[in-house]
Amino acid sequence: MSLPNPDPTRWKALALLCAAQFIVILDTSIIGVALPAIQADLGFTDDGLSWIFNAYVIAFGGLLLLGGKLADVFGARRVFLAGFGLLSAASLVAGLADSQSMLLAGRALQGVGAALIAPAALSILMRLFGARPAELGRAFGFWGASAAAGGTAGVFLGGVITEWMSWTWTFLVNVPLGLAVLAIGPAVLRAIPGTRGKIGLMDSALVTGAIVAAVYAIVTGEQVGWLVPQTLSLLGGAVGLLALFLTIQAMSRSPLLPLRLFRAPGVAAGNLVMALLGAAWIPLWFFLNLYLQSALNLSAFGSGLALLPMTLVIMVFMVKLTGPLIVRFGVKPVMVTGLLAMSGALGLLATIPADGTYLASVLPASLIAALGMSLAYIPVTMISMGGVAPEGTGLASGLINTTYQVGSALGLAVMVSIAASQLAGAPHEAVDALSGYRAAFFGAAIVGLLASAIALVFVRGNGRVTKVAIG
């Protein structure tokens, strides 16, 4: 799966690709602690405020397949750089926004840019390192660590920027970063020729529409009711759009998502596990941050500091530990162990006490969760990509990124609804909130267990990629 000759600049290229992954994941989390300030300035309602997050995630998750297809057709480097150009411009729009509509438009365009960047970057990585297992394992280690670092750094930097600068800089920070990537990219990324094929804009619109309908139904279901016409019609519409999409893919001569891709070893099982991994991990991060600020009374800056140990564990373990464990035990055992560790950590958090402390109640469970993520993320990605032909790596990377983002969005929506259901009718707000956090952690633990069971049953043997070394 590599270019014919080893690229002498491949490690510099990897550094740039990891920076891109860091920025894309950073954008999903950096605005979290800035939301109250944005609400005060632009007058968002509580319901409307959630769409600052949703506008990005839905555009990102809904267009990743299209981004992967574009990378295959027009060349991964070209699409990667175009994505950063769009992300930089969209960040400028969002940072200068003086109205709700302008901010939401900027956020959605940020998601479109990210949807071009992520699959193209992973496609380039697979082309550079795919035929050299030891290097591929090490590259994946840095890739996974940069994603983890981006998620937690977003919380930390969001707190610093909001507290000491202005919420607008949570968006404007992308502009110089994007311009730096655009300046460096042509020098370190080798051009990869594209292949002919139909783009599939209508197909992509169907996927995006299905995701929008499903997320909106889940987000609003707790407020308007689950059995009312609005919720049922939205969920039915999401299922219908997805069914139409799959029907078109089966009948089309040039589909956006060739269903034969799922016949490649590990693709179907790997993507399902990846979706469930996102559905467990993002609620863990989201509700843990809420607990730190509301129950332990940490500031946004303090909460970011409290989450740094998780990031450090993920970064170090992905780079130094996961690969050797895969070499010794195989991909599947390491993946299942990681998923079980994450589920156990979520189970511990589901019993978190009202009078808990950071050192006793949060740190041990968060480190176990970080270990679990370190062990699970790389094997799941390898399983999902390992059996795909070189000309399909862009699409396969778009698919694996899509399943993670969609799983994250739907998982968070479900856990938010579960937590909200615990708030009705109890006399003490603080106790209610803690009960909601516990319920969300417990629900995410069940999702993690389901992911481990699917990996155990449906991933064949020890996985397709077994000879990998990291570090």
mmCIF file of N, CA and C in Angstrom, residues 61 110 129 165 174 212 230 256 284 289 321 325 334 343 397:
data_model
loop_
_atom_site.group_PDB
_atom_site.id
_atom_site.type_symbol
_atom_site.label_atom_id
_atom_site.label_comp_id
_atom_site.label_asym_id
_atom_site.label_seq_id
_atom_site.Cartn_x
_atom_site.Cartn_y
_atom_site.Cartn_z
ATOM 1 N N GLY A 61 -18.879 14.741 9.970
ATOM 2 C CA GLY A 61 -19.232 13.333 9.834
ATOM 3 C C GLY A 61 -20.008 13.033 8.565
ATOM 4 N N GLN A 110 -16.233 24.985 8.710
ATOM 5 C CA GLN A 110 -15.085 24.335 9.350
ATOM 6 C C GLN A 110 -15.217 22.813 9.245
ATOM 7 N N PHE A 129 3.428 4.628 4.306
ATOM 8 C CA PHE A 129 3.969 3.640 5.248
ATOM 9 C C PHE A 129 3.338 2.261 5.145
ATOM 10 N N MET A 165 -8.277 35.700 26.966
ATOM 11 C CA MET A 165 -8.345 36.458 25.710
ATOM 12 C C MET A 165 -9.811 36.709 25.364
ATOM 13 N N ASN A 174 -7.038 28.951 14.391
ATOM 14 C CA ASN A 174 -6.840 28.064 13.241
ATOM 15 C C ASN A 174 -6.237 28.769 12.036
ATOM 16 N N VAL A 212 -28.135 14.383 10.068
ATOM 17 C CA VAL A 212 -28.796 15.564 10.642
ATOM 18 C C VAL A 212 -30.123 15.173 11.283
ATOM 19 N N GLN A 230 -43.026 14.549 15.672
ATOM 20 C CA GLN A 230 -41.770 15.160 15.253
ATOM 21 C C GLN A 230 -40.608 14.186 15.378
ATOM 22 N N LEU A 256 -20.605 6.244 -4.410
ATOM 23 C CA LEU A 256 -19.748 6.951 -3.456
ATOM 24 C C LEU A 256 -19.119 5.959 -2.487
ATOM 25 N N LEU A 284 -17.583 10.009 27.726
ATOM 26 C CA LEU A 284 -16.686 9.964 28.886
ATOM 27 C C LEU A 284 -15.999 11.314 29.067
ATOM 28 N N ASN A 289 -15.669 16.269 32.089
ATOM 29 C CA ASN A 289 -15.401 17.695 32.148
ATOM 30 C C ASN A 289 -16.486 18.425 32.943
ATOM 31 N N LEU A 321 3.820 1.667 23.653
ATOM 32 C CA LEU A 321 3.329 0.420 24.231
ATOM 33 C C LEU A 321 2.481 -0.402 23.271
ATOM 34 N N LEU A 325 2.875 -4.594 22.083
ATOM 35 C CA LEU A 325 1.833 -5.521 22.530
ATOM 36 C C LEU A 325 1.152 -6.205 21.353
ATOM 37 N N VAL A 334 -5.280 -7.194 21.797
ATOM 38 C CA VAL A 334 -4.976 -5.852 22.306
ATOM 39 C C VAL A 334 -6.207 -4.955 22.201
ATOM 40 N N SER A 343 -14.353 0.263 29.275
ATOM 41 C CA SER A 343 -15.645 -0.034 29.894
ATOM 42 C C SER A 343 -15.525 -0.096 31.410
ATOM 43 N N SER A 397 -10.448 5.495 4.498
ATOM 44 C CA SER A 397 -10.148 6.406 5.601
ATOM 45 C C SER A 397 -11.316 7.345 5.856
#
